[in-house]
mmCIF file of C-alpha atoms in Angstrom:
data_model
loop_
_atom_site.group_PDB
_atom_site.id
_atom_site.type_symbol
_atom_site.label_atom_id
_atom_site.label_comp_id
_atom_site.label_asym_id
_atom_site.label_seq_id
_atom_site.Cartn_x
_atom_site.Cartn_y
_atom_site.Cartn_z
ATOM 1 C CA MET A 1 -17.039 10.397 -16.158
ATOM 2 C CA GLY A 2 -20.786 10.802 -17.007
ATOM 3 C CA GLU A 3 -21.101 7.240 -17.400
ATOM 4 C CA LEU A 4 -19.615 6.337 -13.963
ATOM 5 C CA ALA A 5 -21.862 9.182 -12.414
ATOM 6 C CA GLU A 6 -25.040 7.359 -14.076
ATOM 7 C CA ARG A 7 -23.977 3.864 -12.920
ATOM 8 C CA THR A 8 -23.467 4.915 -9.452
ATOM 9 C CA ASN A 9 -26.406 7.201 -9.141
ATOM 10 C CA VAL A 10 -24.033 10.221 -8.146
ATOM 11 C CA THR A 11 -23.355 13.560 -9.792
ATOM 12 C CA LYS A 12 -20.757 14.276 -11.982
ATOM 13 C CA ARG A 13 -19.779 16.770 -9.446
ATOM 14 C CA THR A 14 -19.596 14.443 -6.839
ATOM 15 C CA ILE A 15 -17.223 12.195 -9.065
ATOM 16 C CA ASP A 16 -14.836 15.472 -9.771
ATOM 17 C CA TYR A 17 -14.898 15.888 -6.273
ATOM 18 C CA TYR A 18 -13.721 12.606 -4.942
ATOM 19 C CA THR A 19 -11.374 11.936 -7.863
ATOM 20 C CA HIS A 20 -9.874 15.449 -6.784
ATOM 21 C CA LEU A 21 -9.852 14.419 -2.837
ATOM 22 C CA GLY A 22 -7.882 11.115 -4.256
ATOM 23 C CA LEU A 23 -10.806 8.779 -3.385
ATOM 24 C CA LEU A 24 -10.897 7.773 -7.002
ATOM 25 C CA GLU A 25 -8.275 7.393 -9.757
ATOM 26 C CA ALA A 26 -8.766 8.329 -13.250
ATOM 27 C CA GLU A 27 -6.820 7.965 -16.502
ATOM 28 C CA ARG A 28 -6.554 10.743 -18.822
ATOM 29 C CA SER A 29 -7.130 10.408 -22.526
ATOM 30 C CA PRO A 30 -5.210 12.434 -24.939
ATOM 31 C CA SER A 31 -7.953 14.893 -25.399
ATOM 32 C CA ASN A 32 -7.979 15.333 -21.514
ATOM 33 C CA TYR A 33 -10.876 13.279 -20.657
ATOM 34 C CA ARG A 34 -11.013 11.238 -17.631
ATOM 35 C CA TYR A 35 -11.656 7.722 -17.789
ATOM 36 C CA TYR A 36 -12.675 5.408 -14.910
ATOM 37 C CA ASN A 37 -11.899 1.719 -14.538
ATOM 38 C CA HIS A 38 -14.634 -0.898 -13.766
ATOM 39 C CA SER A 39 -13.533 -1.067 -10.088
ATOM 40 C CA SER A 40 -14.647 2.290 -9.876
ATOM 41 C CA ILE A 41 -18.211 1.710 -9.555
ATOM 42 C CA ASP A 42 -17.524 -0.540 -6.580
ATOM 43 C CA ARG A 43 -15.316 2.458 -5.157
ATOM 44 C CA VAL A 44 -18.137 4.809 -5.356
ATOM 45 C CA HIS A 45 -20.732 2.602 -3.705
ATOM 46 C CA PHE A 46 -18.092 2.037 -0.896
ATOM 47 C CA ILE A 47 -17.805 5.655 -0.544
ATOM 48 C CA GLU A 48 -21.276 5.932 -0.647
ATOM 49 C CA LYS A 49 -22.352 3.419 1.983
ATOM 50 C CA ARG A 50 -19.450 4.613 4.242
ATOM 51 C CA LYS A 51 -20.806 8.288 4.302
ATOM 52 C CA LYS A 52 -24.219 6.691 5.205
ATOM 53 C CA GLU A 53 -22.725 5.071 8.021
ATOM 54 C CA GLY A 54 -21.605 8.421 9.498
ATOM 55 C CA LEU A 55 -17.729 8.623 8.300
ATOM 56 C CA SER A 56 -15.876 11.541 6.909
ATOM 57 C CA LEU A 57 -14.673 11.508 3.384
ATOM 58 C CA GLU A 58 -11.111 11.932 5.269
ATOM 59 C CA GLU A 59 -11.898 8.818 6.941
ATOM 60 C CA ILE A 60 -12.992 6.960 4.429
ATOM 61 C CA LYS A 61 -9.846 7.939 2.145
ATOM 62 C CA GLN A 62 -7.721 6.543 5.207
ATOM 63 C CA GLU A 63 -9.396 3.162 4.933
ATOM 64 C CA ILE A 64 -9.034 3.066 1.196
ATOM 65 C CA ILE A 65 -5.036 3.826 1.571
ATOM 66 C CA GLU A 66 -5.010 1.185 4.600
ATOM 67 C CA THR A 67 -6.803 -1.256 2.244
ATOM 68 C CA ARG A 68 -4.586 -0.496 -0.679
ATOM 69 C CA SER A 69 -1.305 -0.995 1.573
ATOM 70 C CA GLN A 70 -2.626 -4.581 3.031
ATOM 71 C CA GLU A 71 -3.144 -5.341 -0.822
ATOM 72 C CA VAL A 72 0.060 -4.322 -1.989
ATOM 73 C CA ASP A 73 1.866 -6.191 1.187
ATOM 74 C CA VAL A 74 -0.147 -9.526 0.315
ATOM 75 C CA LEU A 75 1.434 -9.039 -3.101
ATOM 76 C CA GLU A 76 4.385 -8.542 -1.881
ATOM 77 C CA LEU A 77 4.431 -11.246 0.267
ATOM 78 C CA ARG A 78 2.900 -13.555 -2.305
ATOM 79 C CA SER A 79 5.849 -12.568 -4.375
ATOM 80 C CA LYS A 80 8.296 -13.326 -2.100
ATOM 81 C CA MET A 81 7.089 -16.651 -1.270
ATOM 82 C CA THR A 82 7.265 -17.737 -4.928
ATOM 83 C CA ASP A 83 10.606 -16.564 -4.955
ATOM 84 C CA LEU A 84 11.782 -18.393 -1.760
ATOM 85 C CA GLU A 85 9.882 -21.535 -3.111
ATOM 86 C CA LYS A 86 12.201 -21.275 -6.328
ATOM 87 C CA GLU A 87 15.126 -20.782 -4.645
ATOM 88 C CA VAL A 88 14.560 -23.776 -2.077
ATOM 89 C CA SER A 89 13.672 -25.922 -4.990
ATOM 90 C CA GLY A 90 16.706 -24.987 -7.013
ATOM 91 C CA ILE A 91 18.897 -25.665 -3.854
ATOM 92 C CA LEU A 92 17.470 -29.056 -3.882
ATOM 93 C CA THR A 93 17.912 -29.498 -7.046
ATOM 94 C CA HIS A 94 21.680 -28.812 -6.878
ATOM 95 C CA LEU A 95 22.026 -30.695 -3.791
ATOM 96 C CA GLU A 96 20.671 -34.009 -5.636
ATOM 97 C CA LYS A 97 23.199 -33.795 -8.117
ATOM 98 C CA THR A 98 25.811 -33.680 -5.298
ATOM 99 C CA ASP A 99 25.886 -35.621 -1.844
ATOM 100 C CA GLN A 100 22.642 -37.996 -1.940
ATOM 101 C CA LYS A 101 22.918 -38.563 2.060
ATOM 102 C CA LYS A 102 23.037 -34.552 2.926
ATOM 103 C CA CYS A 103 20.136 -33.670 0.307
ATOM 104 C CA GLY A 104 18.060 -36.263 1.656
ATOM 105 C CA GLU A 105 18.879 -35.040 5.424
ATOM 106 C CA ILE A 106 18.347 -31.478 4.045
ATOM 107 C CA LYS A 107 15.072 -32.652 1.794
ATOM 108 C CA GLU A 108 13.579 -33.970 4.924
ATOM 109 C CA LYS A 109 14.114 -31.355 7.169
ATOM 110 C CA ILE A 110 12.720 -28.860 4.426
ATOM 111 C CA SER A 111 9.768 -31.049 3.432
ATOM 112 C CA ARG A 112 8.287 -30.946 6.850
ATOM 113 C CA GLU A 113 9.024 -27.471 7.666
ATOM 114 C CA SER A 114 9.597 -24.890 5.183
ATOM 115 C CA LEU A 115 7.839 -26.400 1.892
ATOM 116 C CA SER A 116 4.586 -27.196 3.313
ATOM 117 C CA LEU A 117 4.548 -23.704 5.129
ATOM 118 C CA ILE A 118 5.602 -21.927 1.625
ATOM 119 C CA GLN A 119 2.929 -23.621 -0.171
ATOM 120 C CA THR A 120 0.051 -23.405 2.666
ATOM 121 C CA LEU A 121 0.890 -19.959 2.587
ATOM 122 C CA LEU A 122 1.254 -19.650 -1.203
ATOM 123 C CA LEU A 123 -2.638 -21.301 -1.164
ATOM 124 C CA PHE A 124 -4.082 -19.346 1.649
ATOM 125 C CA LEU A 125 -2.668 -15.840 -0.289
ATOM 126 C CA SER A 126 -4.045 -17.167 -3.919
#
């Protein structure tokens, strides 16, 4: 906690208060010391910047919660897109082994519409 306070130019008491409010997350050591990861430095800077812009700590907390949920949504979407791409590839592989004519028709539709969309979304989300 002391190192985070030193690196961000805020007091240990402020770090403790932000943690208590849920603005910062800390891991506890076996001896009950709090450890903060490197992203906590950016978080403290974000909090201090938003405070200077006139936001209350509650408003800042809501922004943090919204950002987290958006990040989770993007990660979930990326995961689902990857799964969908694998599923489509599996279906195409299965079709290639069975009926060549149907496979060609389906592959054309999937290739033009779905696969390009999937690939574009994956690139966008990466």
